[in-house]
CSV table of N, CA and C in Angstrom, one decimal:
chain,number,residue,atom,x,y,z
A,1,MET,N,239.4,165.3,-6.0
A,1,MET,CA,240.3,166.2,-6.8
A,1,MET,C,241.6,165.4,-7.0
A,2,SER,N,242.0,165.3,-8.2
A,2,SER,CA,243.3,164.6,-8.5
A,2,SER,C,244.5,165.4,-8.1
A,3,LYS,N,245.5,164.7,-7.8
A,3,LYS,CA,246.8,165.3,-7.4
A,3,LYS,C,247.7,165.6,-8.6
A,4,LYS,N,248.5,166.6,-8.5
A,4,LYS,CA,249.4,167.1,-9.6
A,4,LYS,C,250.8,166.8,-9.2
A,5,PHE,N,251.5,166.1,-10.0
A,5,PHE,CA,252.9,165.8,-9.8
A,5,PHE,C,253.8,166.3,-10.9
A,6,ARG,N,254.8,167.1,-10.6
A,6,ARG,CA,255.7,167.7,-11.5
A,6,ARG,C,256.8,166.7,-12.0
A,7,LEU,N,257.1,166.7,-13.3
A,7,LEU,CA,258.2,165.9,-13.8
A,7,LEU,C,259.5,166.6,-13.4
A,8,CYS,N,260.4,165.8,-12.9
A,8,CYS,CA,261.7,166.4,-12.6
A,8,CYS,C,262.8,165.3,-12.8
A,9,ALA,N,264.0,165.7,-12.8
A,9,ALA,CA,265.2,164.8,-12.9
A,9,ALA,C,266.2,165.2,-11.9
A,10,ALA,N,266.8,164.1,-11.4
A,10,ALA,CA,267.9,164.3,-10.4
A,10,ALA,C,269.2,163.8,-11.0
A,11,ALA,N,270.3,164.6,-10.8
A,11,ALA,CA,271.6,164.2,-11.3
A,11,ALA,C,272.3,163.5,-10.1
A,12,VAL,N,272.5,162.2,-10.3
A,12,VAL,CA,273.3,161.4,-9.3
A,12,VAL,C,274.7,161.3,-9.9
A,13,VAL,N,275.6,162.0,-9.3
A,13,VAL,CA,277.0,162.1,-9.8
A,13,VAL,C,277.9,161.4,-8.9
A,14,PHE,N,278.7,160.5,-9.4
A,14,PHE,CA,279.7,159.8,-8.6
A,14,PHE,C,281.1,160.0,-9.2
A,15,ASN,N,282.1,159.9,-8.3
A,15,ASN,CA,283.5,160.0,-8.7
A,15,ASN,C,284.2,158.7,-8.7
A,16,GLN,N,285.5,158.8,-8.9
A,16,GLN,CA,286.3,157.6,-9.0
A,16,GLN,C,286.4,156.8,-7.8
A,17,GLU,N,286.1,157.4,-6.6
A,17,GLU,CA,286.1,156.7,-5.3
A,17,GLU,C,284.7,156.1,-5.0
A,18,GLY,N,283.7,156.3,-5.9
A,18,GLY,CA,282.4,155.8,-5.7
A,18,GLY,C,281.6,156.6,-4.8
A,19,LYS,N,282.1,157.8,-4.5
A,19,LYS,CA,281.3,158.8,-3.7
A,19,LYS,C,280.3,159.5,-4.5
A,20,ILE,N,279.2,160.0,-3.9
A,20,ILE,CA,278.1,160.6,-4.5
A,20,ILE,C,278.2,162.1,-4.2
A,21,LEU,N,277.9,163.0,-5.2
A,21,LEU,CA,277.8,164.4,-5.0
A,21,LEU,C,276.5,164.8,-4.3
A,22,LEU,N,276.5,165.5,-3.2
A,22,LEU,CA,275.3,166.0,-2.5
A,22,LEU,C,275.5,167.5,-2.2
A,23,GLY,N,274.3,168.2,-2.3
A,23,GLY,CA,274.3,169.6,-2.0
A,23,GLY,C,273.4,169.8,-0.8
A,24,ASN,N,273.8,170.7,0.0
A,24,ASN,CA,273.1,171.1,1.3
A,24,ASN,C,272.2,172.3,0.9
A,25,ARG,N,270.9,172.1,1.0
A,25,ARG,CA,269.9,173.1,0.6
A,25,ARG,C,270.1,174.4,1.3
A,26,ILE,N,270.1,175.5,0.6
A,26,ILE,CA,270.4,176.8,1.1
A,26,ILE,C,269.3,177.4,2.0
A,27,GLU,N,268.1,177.1,1.8
A,27,GLU,CA,267.0,177.7,2.5
A,27,GLU,C,266.6,177.1,3.8
A,28,THR,N,267.4,176.1,4.3
A,28,THR,CA,267.1,175.5,5.5
A,28,THR,C,268.2,175.8,6.6
A,29,THR,N,267.8,175.8,7.8
A,29,THR,CA,268.7,176.1,8.9
A,29,THR,C,269.4,174.8,9.3
A,30,GLU,N,268.7,173.6,9.2
A,30,GLU,CA,269.4,172.3,9.4
A,30,GLU,C,269.9,171.8,8.1
A,31,ASP,N,270.7,170.7,8.3
A,31,ASP,CA,271.3,170.1,7.0
A,31,ASP,C,270.2,169.5,6.2
A,32,ALA,N,270.2,169.7,4.9
A,32,ALA,CA,269.2,169.1,4.0
A,32,ALA,C,270.0,168.7,2.8
A,33,TRP,N,270.6,167.5,2.8
A,33,TRP,CA,271.5,167.1,1.7
A,33,TRP,C,270.6,166.4,0.7
A,34,GLN,N,270.9,166.7,-0.6
A,34,GLN,CA,270.2,166.0,-1.7
A,34,GLN,C,271.0,166.1,-3.0
A,35,PHE,N,270.5,165.4,-4.0
A,35,PHE,CA,271.1,165.4,-5.3
A,35,PHE,C,270.7,166.7,-6.0
A,36,PRO,N,271.5,167.3,-6.9
A,36,PRO,CA,271.0,168.4,-7.7
A,36,PRO,C,269.8,167.9,-8.5
A,37,GLN,N,268.8,168.7,-8.6
A,37,GLN,CA,267.6,168.2,-9.3
A,37,GLN,C,266.7,169.4,-9.8
A,38,GLY,N,265.8,169.2,-10.7
A,38,GLY,CA,264.9,170.2,-11.1
A,38,GLY,C,264.0,169.8,-12.2
A,39,GLY,N,263.1,170.6,-12.6
A,39,GLY,CA,262.0,170.3,-13.5
A,39,GLY,C,262.5,170.0,-14.9
A,40,ILE,N,261.8,169.1,-15.6
A,40,ILE,CA,262.0,168.8,-16.9
A,40,ILE,C,261.3,169.7,-17.8
A,41,GLU,N,262.0,170.5,-18.7
A,41,GLU,CA,261.3,171.4,-19.6
A,41,GLU,C,260.8,170.7,-20.8
A,42,ALA,N,259.9,171.4,-21.5
A,42,ALA,CA,259.3,170.9,-22.7
A,42,ALA,C,260.4,170.5,-23.7
A,43,GLN,N,260.3,169.3,-24.3
A,43,GLN,CA,261.2,168.8,-25.3
A,43,GLN,C,262.5,168.3,-24.8
A,44,GLU,N,262.6,168.2,-23.4
A,44,GLU,CA,263.8,167.7,-22.8
A,44,GLU,C,263.7,166.3,-22.4
A,45,THR,N,264.7,165.5,-22.5
A,45,THR,CA,264.7,164.2,-21.9
A,45,THR,C,265.1,164.3,-20.5
A,46,PRO,N,264.8,163.3,-19.7
A,46,PRO,CA,265.3,163.4,-18.3
A,46,PRO,C,266.8,163.5,-18.2
A,47,ALA,N,267.6,162.9,-19.0
A,47,ALA,CA,269.0,163.0,-19.0
A,47,ALA,C,269.5,164.4,-19.3
A,48,GLU,N,268.8,165.0,-20.3
A,48,GLU,CA,269.2,166.4,-20.6
A,48,GLU,C,268.8,167.4,-19.5
A,49,ALA,N,267.6,167.2,-18.9
A,49,ALA,CA,267.2,168.0,-17.8
A,49,ALA,C,268.2,167.8,-16.6
A,50,ALA,N,268.6,166.6,-16.3
A,50,ALA,CA,269.5,166.4,-15.1
A,50,ALA,C,270.8,167.0,-15.4
A,51,LYS,N,271.3,166.9,-16.6
A,51,LYS,CA,272.6,167.6,-16.9
A,51,LYS,C,272.5,169.1,-16.8
A,52,ARG,N,271.4,169.7,-17.3
A,52,ARG,CA,271.2,171.1,-17.3
A,52,ARG,C,271.1,171.6,-15.8
A,53,GLU,N,270.3,170.9,-15.0
A,53,GLU,CA,270.1,171.2,-13.6
A,53,GLU,C,271.5,171.1,-12.9
A,54,LEU,N,272.2,170.1,-13.2
A,54,LEU,CA,273.5,169.9,-12.5
A,54,LEU,C,274.4,171.1,-12.8
A,55,PHE,N,274.4,171.5,-14.1
A,55,PHE,CA,275.3,172.7,-14.4
A,55,PHE,C,274.7,174.0,-13.7
A,56,GLU,N,273.4,174.2,-13.8
A,56,GLU,CA,272.8,175.4,-13.2
A,56,GLU,C,273.1,175.5,-11.7
A,57,GLU,N,273.1,174.3,-11.0
A,57,GLU,CA,273.2,174.3,-9.5
A,57,GLU,C,274.6,174.2,-9.0
A,58,THR,N,275.5,173.6,-9.8
A,58,THR,CA,276.9,173.3,-9.3
A,58,THR,C,278.0,173.7,-10.3
A,59,GLY,N,277.6,174.2,-11.5
A,59,GLY,CA,278.7,174.6,-12.5
A,59,GLY,C,279.3,173.4,-13.1
A,60,ILE,N,278.9,172.2,-12.8
A,60,ILE,CA,279.6,171.0,-13.3
A,60,ILE,C,279.0,170.6,-14.7
A,61,SER,N,279.9,170.5,-15.7
A,61,SER,CA,279.6,170.0,-17.0
A,61,SER,C,280.4,168.8,-17.4
A,62,ALA,N,281.5,168.5,-16.7
A,62,ALA,CA,282.4,167.4,-17.0
A,62,ALA,C,281.9,166.1,-16.4
A,63,VAL,N,280.9,165.6,-17.1
A,63,VAL,CA,280.3,164.3,-16.6
A,63,VAL,C,280.1,163.4,-17.9
A,64,GLN,N,280.0,162.1,-17.6
A,64,GLN,CA,279.7,161.1,-18.6
A,64,GLN,C,278.4,160.4,-18.2
A,65,LEU,N,277.4,160.4,-19.1
A,65,LEU,CA,276.2,159.7,-18.8
A,65,LEU,C,276.4,158.2,-18.6
A,66,VAL,N,276.0,157.6,-17.5
A,66,VAL,CA,276.1,156.2,-17.3
A,66,VAL,C,274.8,155.5,-17.4
A,67,TYR,N,273.7,156.1,-16.9
A,67,TYR,CA,272.4,155.4,-16.9
A,67,TYR,C,271.3,156.5,-16.7
A,68,ALA,N,270.2,156.4,-17.4
A,68,ALA,CA,269.0,157.2,-17.2
A,68,ALA,C,267.8,156.3,-16.9
A,69,ALA,N,267.2,156.5,-15.8
A,69,ALA,CA,266.0,155.7,-15.5
A,69,ALA,C,264.9,156.0,-16.6
A,70,ASP,N,264.2,154.9,-17.0
A,70,ASP,CA,263.2,155.1,-18.0
A,70,ASP,C,261.8,155.3,-17.4
A,71,MET,N,261.7,155.1,-16.0
A,71,MET,CA,260.5,155.4,-15.3
A,71,MET,C,260.8,156.2,-14.1
A,72,PRO,N,259.9,157.2,-13.8
A,72,PRO,CA,260.1,158.0,-12.6
A,72,PRO,C,259.7,157.3,-11.3
A,73,VAL,N,260.1,157.9,-10.2
A,73,VAL,CA,259.7,157.5,-8.9
A,73,VAL,C,258.9,158.7,-8.4
A,74,ARG,N,257.8,158.4,-7.8
A,74,ARG,CA,256.9,159.4,-7.3
A,74,ARG,C,257.1,159.7,-5.8
A,75,TYR,N,257.1,160.9,-5.4
A,75,TYR,CA,257.0,161.3,-4.0
A,75,TYR,C,256.1,162.4,-3.8
A,76,GLU,N,255.5,162.5,-2.6
A,76,GLU,CA,254.6,163.6,-2.3
A,76,GLU,C,255.2,164.5,-1.3
A,77,PHE,N,255.0,165.8,-1.5
A,77,PHE,CA,255.5,166.8,-0.5
A,77,PHE,C,254.8,166.7,0.8
A,78,SER,N,255.5,167.1,1.8
A,78,SER,CA,254.9,167.2,3.2
A,78,SER,C,253.8,168.3,3.1
A,79,GLU,N,252.9,168.3,4.1
A,79,GLU,CA,251.8,169.3,4.1
A,79,GLU,C,252.4,170.7,4.3
A,80,ASP,N,253.4,170.9,5.1
A,80,ASP,CA,253.9,172.2,5.3
A,80,ASP,C,254.6,172.7,4.0
A,81,ILE,N,255.3,171.9,3.2
A,81,ILE,CA,255.9,172.3,2.0
A,81,ILE,C,254.8,172.6,0.9
A,82,LYS,N,253.7,171.8,0.9
A,82,LYS,CA,252.6,172.1,0.0
A,82,LYS,C,252.0,173.5,0.3
A,83,ALA,N,251.8,173.8,1.6
A,83,ALA,CA,251.2,175.0,2.0
A,83,ALA,C,252.2,176.2,1.6
A,84,ALA,N,253.5,176.0,1.8
A,84,ALA,CA,254.4,177.1,1.5
A,84,ALA,C,254.4,177.3,0.0
A,85,PHE,N,254.3,176.2,-0.8
A,85,PHE,CA,254.3,176.4,-2.3
A,85,PHE,C,253.0,177.1,-2.7
A,86,ARG,N,251.9,176.7,-2.1
A,86,ARG,CA,250.6,177.3,-2.5
A,86,ARG,C,250.6,178.8,-2.3
A,87,LYS,N,251.3,179.3,-1.2
A,87,LYS,CA,251.4,180.7,-1.0
A,87,LYS,C,252.1,181.4,-2.1
A,88,ARG,N,253.0,180.6,-2.8
A,88,ARG,CA,253.8,181.2,-3.9
A,88,ARG,C,253.1,180.9,-5.3
A,89,GLY,N,251.9,180.3,-5.2
A,89,GLY,CA,251.2,180.0,-6.5
A,89,GLY,C,251.6,178.7,-7.2
A,90,ILE,N,252.2,177.8,-6.4
A,90,ILE,CA,252.7,176.5,-6.9
A,90,ILE,C,251.7,175.4,-6.4
A,91,TYR,N,251.1,174.7,-7.2
A,91,TYR,CA,250.1,173.7,-6.8
A,91,TYR,C,250.4,172.3,-7.0
A,92,ASN,N,251.7,172.0,-7.1
A,92,ASN,CA,252.1,170.6,-7.2
A,92,ASN,C,252.0,169.9,-5.8
A,93,ASP,N,251.5,168.6,-5.9
A,93,ASP,CA,251.5,167.8,-4.7
A,93,ASP,C,252.7,167.0,-4.4
A,94,GLY,N,253.6,166.9,-5.4
A,94,GLY,CA,254.8,166.2,-5.3
A,94,GLY,C,255.5,166.2,-6.7
A,95,GLN,N,256.4,165.2,-6.8
A,95,GLN,CA,257.2,165.1,-8.1
A,95,GLN,C,257.3,163.7,-8.5
A,96,ASP,N,257.4,163.5,-9.8
A,96,ASP,CA,257.7,162.3,-10.5
A,96,ASP,C,259.2,162.5,-10.9
A,97,ILE,N,260.1,161.8,-10.2
A,97,ILE,CA,261.5,162.1,-10.4
A,97,ILE,C,262.2,161.0,-11.2
A,98,TYR,N,263.0,161.4,-12.2
A,98,TYR,CA,263.8,160.5,-12.9
A,98,TYR,C,265.2,160.6,-12.3
A,99,PHE,N,265.8,159.5,-12.0
A,99,PHE,CA,267.2,159.5,-11.5
A,99,PHE,C,268.1,159.2,-12.6
A,100,VAL,N,269.1,160.1,-12.8
A,100,VAL,CA,270.1,160.0,-13.9
A,100,VAL,C,271.5,159.9,-13.3
A,101,LEU,N,272.2,158.9,-13.7
A,101,LEU,CA,273.5,158.6,-13.2
A,101,LEU,C,274.6,159.1,-14.1
A,102,PHE,N,275.5,159.9,-13.5
A,102,PHE,CA,276.7,160.4,-14.3
A,102,PHE,C,278.0,160.1,-13.5
A,103,TYR,N,279.0,159.9,-14.3
A,103,TYR,CA,280.4,159.8,-13.8
A,103,TYR,C,281.0,161.1,-13.9
A,104,PHE,N,281.6,161.6,-12.8
A,104,PHE,CA,282.3,162.9,-12.8
A,104,PHE,C,283.7,162.8,-13.4
A,105,THR,N,283.9,163.5,-14.5
A,105,THR,CA,285.2,163.4,-15.2
A,105,THR,C,286.1,164.7,-15.0
A,106,GLY,N,285.6,165.6,-14.1
A,106,GLY,CA,286.3,166.8,-13.9
A,106,GLY,C,287.1,166.8,-12.6
A,107,ASN,N,287.3,168.0,-12.1
A,107,ASN,CA,288.1,168.2,-10.8
A,107,ASN,C,287.1,169.0,-9.9
A,108,ASP,N,287.4,168.9,-8.6
A,108,ASP,CA,286.6,169.6,-7.6
A,108,ASP,C,286.6,171.1,-7.9
A,109,THR,N,287.7,171.6,-8.5
A,109,THR,CA,287.8,173.0,-8.8
A,109,THR,C,286.7,173.4,-9.8
A,110,ASP,N,286.1,172.5,-10.5
A,110,ASP,CA,285.0,172.7,-11.5
A,110,ASP,C,283.7,173.0,-10.8
A,111,ILE,N,283.6,172.7,-9.5
A,111,ILE,CA,282.3,172.8,-8.8
A,111,ILE,C,282.2,174.2,-8.3
A,112,ASN,N,281.0,174.8,-8.6
A,112,ASN,CA,280.7,176.2,-8.2
A,112,ASN,C,279.3,176.2,-7.8
A,113,ILE,N,279.0,176.2,-6.4
A,113,ILE,CA,277.6,176.3,-6.0
A,113,ILE,C,277.2,177.7,-5.8
A,114,HIS,N,278.1,178.7,-6.0
A,114,HIS,CA,277.8,180.1,-5.8
A,114,HIS,C,277.3,180.7,-7.1
A,115,THR,N,276.2,180.2,-7.6
A,115,THR,CA,275.6,180.6,-8.9
A,115,THR,C,274.8,181.8,-8.8
A,116,GLN,N,274.2,182.3,-9.9
A,116,GLN,CA,273.3,183.5,-9.8
A,116,GLN,C,272.1,183.3,-8.9
A,117,GLN,N,271.6,182.1,-8.9
A,117,GLN,CA,270.5,181.7,-8.1
A,117,GLN,C,270.9,180.5,-7.3
A,118,PRO,N,271.7,180.6,-6.2
A,118,PRO,CA,272.2,179.5,-5.5
A,118,PRO,C,271.1,178.6,-4.9
A,119,GLU,N,271.3,177.3,-4.9
A,119,GLU,CA,270.4,176.4,-4.3
A,119,GLU,C,271.0,175.7,-3.1
A,120,PHE,N,272.4,175.6,-3.1
A,120,PHE,CA,273.1,174.9,-2.1
A,120,PHE,C,274.0,175.9,-1.3
A,121,LYS,N,274.1,175.6,0.0
A,121,LYS,CA,275.1,176.4,0.8
A,121,LYS,C,276.4,175.7,1.0
A,122,ASP,N,276.4,174.4,0.6
A,122,ASP,CA,277.6,173.6,0.7
A,122,ASP,C,277.4,172.3,-0.1
A,123,TYR,N,278.5,171.7,-0.4
A,123,TYR,CA,278.4,170.4,-1.1
A,123,TYR,C,279.5,169.5,-0.6
A,124,LYS,N,279.3,168.2,-0.8
A,124,LYS,CA,280.3,167.2,-0.4
A,124,LYS,C,280.1,165.9,-1.2
A,125,TRP,N,281.2,165.1,-1.2
A,125,TRP,CA,281.2,163.8,-1.7
A,125,TRP,C,281.0,162.9,-0.6
A,126,ASP,N,280.0,162.0,-0.6
A,126,ASP,CA,279.8,161.0,0.5
A,126,ASP,C,279.2,159.8,-0.1
A,127,SER,N,278.9,158.8,0.8
A,127,SER,CA,278.4,157.5,0.3
A,127,SER,C,276.9,157.6,-0.1
A,128,PHE,N,276.5,156.7,-0.9
A,128,PHE,CA,275.1,156.6,-1.2
A,128,PHE,C,274.2,156.4,0.0
A,129,ASN,N,274.8,155.6,1.0
A,129,ASN,CA,274.1,155.3,2.2
A,129,ASN,C,273.8,156.6,3.0
A,130,PHE,N,274.8,157.5,3.0
A,130,PHE,CA,274.7,158.8,3.6
A,130,PHE,C,273.5,159.6,3.0
A,131,ALA,N,273.5,159.6,1.6
A,131,ALA,CA,272.4,160.3,0.9
A,131,ALA,C,271.0,159.8,1.4
A,132,VAL,N,270.9,158.4,1.4
A,132,VAL,CA,269.6,157.9,1.8
A,132,VAL,C,269.2,158.2,3.3
A,133,GLU,N,270.2,158.1,4.1
A,133,GLU,CA,270.0,158.4,5.6
A,133,GLU,C,269.7,159.8,5.9
A,134,ASN,N,270.2,160.7,5.0
A,134,ASN,CA,270.1,162.2,5.3
A,134,ASN,C,269.1,163.0,4.5
A,135,ILE,N,268.4,162.3,3.6
A,135,ILE,CA,267.4,163.0,2.8
A,135,ILE,C,266.2,163.3,3.6
A,136,ILE,N,265.5,164.4,3.2
A,136,ILE,CA,264.3,164.7,3.9
A,136,ILE,C,263.3,163.6,3.8
A,137,GLY,N,262.5,163.4,4.9
A,137,GLY,CA,261.6,162.2,5.0
A,137,GLY,C,260.8,161.9,3.8
A,138,PHE,N,260.1,162.9,3.2
A,138,PHE,CA,259.2,162.5,2.2
A,138,PHE,C,259.9,162.0,0.9
A,139,LYS,N,261.2,162.2,0.8
A,139,LYS,CA,261.9,161.7,-0.4
A,139,LYS,C,262.6,160.4,-0.1
A,140,LYS,N,262.6,159.9,1.1
A,140,LYS,CA,263.4,158.7,1.5
A,140,LYS,C,263.1,157.5,0.7
A,141,ASP,N,261.8,157.2,0.4
A,141,ASP,CA,261.5,156.0,-0.4
A,141,ASP,C,262.0,156.2,-1.8
A,142,ALA,N,262.0,157.3,-2.4
A,142,ALA,CA,262.5,157.6,-3.7
A,142,ALA,C,264.0,157.4,-3.7
A,143,TYR,N,264.7,157.9,-2.7
A,143,TYR,CA,266.2,157.7,-2.6
A,143,TYR,C,266.5,156.2,-2.4
A,144,LEU,N,265.7,155.5,-1.6
A,144,LEU,CA,266.0,154.1,-1.4
A,144,LEU,C,265.9,153.3,-2.7
A,145,GLN,N,264.9,153.7,-3.6
A,145,GLN,CA,264.7,153.0,-4.9
A,145,GLN,C,265.9,153.4,-5.8
A,146,ALA,N,266.3,154.6,-5.7
A,146,ALA,CA,267.5,155.0,-6.5
A,146,ALA,C,268.7,154.3,-6.1
A,147,HIS,N,268.9,154.1,-4.8
A,147,HIS,CA,270.0,153.4,-4.2
A,147,HIS,C,270.0,151.9,-4.7
A,148,LYS,N,268.9,151.3,-4.7
A,148,LYS,CA,268.8,149.9,-5.1
A,148,LYS,C,269.1,149.8,-6.6
A,149,THR,N,268.7,150.7,-7.4
A,149,THR,CA,268.9,150.7,-8.8
A,149,THR,C,270.3,151.1,-9.3
A,150,LEU,N,270.8,152.2,-8.6
A,150,LEU,CA,272.0,152.8,-9.1
A,150,LEU,C,273.3,152.3,-8.5
A,151,LEU,N,273.3,151.9,-7.2
A,151,LEU,CA,274.5,151.5,-6.6
A,151,LEU,C,275.2,150.3,-7.3
A,152,PRO,N,274.5,149.3,-7.7
A,152,PRO,CA,275.1,148.3,-8.5
A,152,PRO,C,275.7,148.8,-9.8
A,153,ARG,N,275.1,149.8,-10.5
A,153,ARG,CA,275.6,150.3,-11.7
A,153,ARG,C,276.9,151.1,-11.4
A,154,ILE,N,277.0,151.8,-10.3
A,154,ILE,CA,278.2,152.5,-9.9
A,154,ILE,C,279.3,151.5,-9.8
A,155,ARG,N,279.1,150.5,-9.0
A,155,ARG,CA,280.1,149.5,-8.8
A,155,ARG,C,280.6,148.8,-10.1
A,156,GLN,N,279.6,148.5,-10.9
A,156,GLN,CA,279.9,147.9,-12.2
A,156,GLN,C,280.8,148.8,-13.1
A,157,TYR,N,280.4,150.1,-13.1
A,157,TYR,CA,281.1,151.1,-13.9
A,157,TYR,C,282.6,151.2,-13.4
A,158,LEU,N,282.7,151.3,-12.1
A,158,LEU,CA,284.1,151.5,-11.5
A,158,LEU,C,284.9,150.2,-11.7
A,159,GLU,N,284.3,149.1,-11.6
A,159,GLU,CA,285.1,147.8,-11.8
A,159,GLU,C,285.5,147.7,-13.2
A,160,GLY,N,284.7,148.1,-14.2
A,160,GLY,CA,285.0,148.0,-15.6
A,160,GLY,C,285.9,149.0,-16.1
A,161,ASN,N,286.1,150.1,-15.3
A,161,ASN,CA,287.0,151.2,-15.7
A,161,ASN,C,288.2,151.4,-14.8
A,162,SER,N,288.6,150.4,-14.1
A,162,SER,CA,289.7,150.6,-13.2
A,162,SER,C,291.0,150.0,-13.7
């Protein structure tokens, strides 16, 4: 039986200090920090999906697109997450995630995680290393690849715009 992977996009948002926006998942008792992310809808590009998801999950619209990956990174869900999803009628084995890099042009007052369907209980700006070190295990390799690809682009952007 072949496995099914959902297409999704993650919004990697950085500020003028080079810090990355992370959200702490609402449905967990322990800390579960991650980038805002979600499924890519029909006729959407990964960049459009990432920007939409960013707005839906954080209220942020004041961003400038810096880079959109042209190839996704695949990760597979843990067995307990697959089982929980299957109980809800979701049969994906994992996700093919496109990482999209945005520069934050707004203010922290623009951030609102208390949306109609909240996904985060908290947010913070932290280092990319923190994101990699604190992501749930099955996403770690994907975040490591994003780190390798995106951190030099963040540095380049900030150096060119300082």
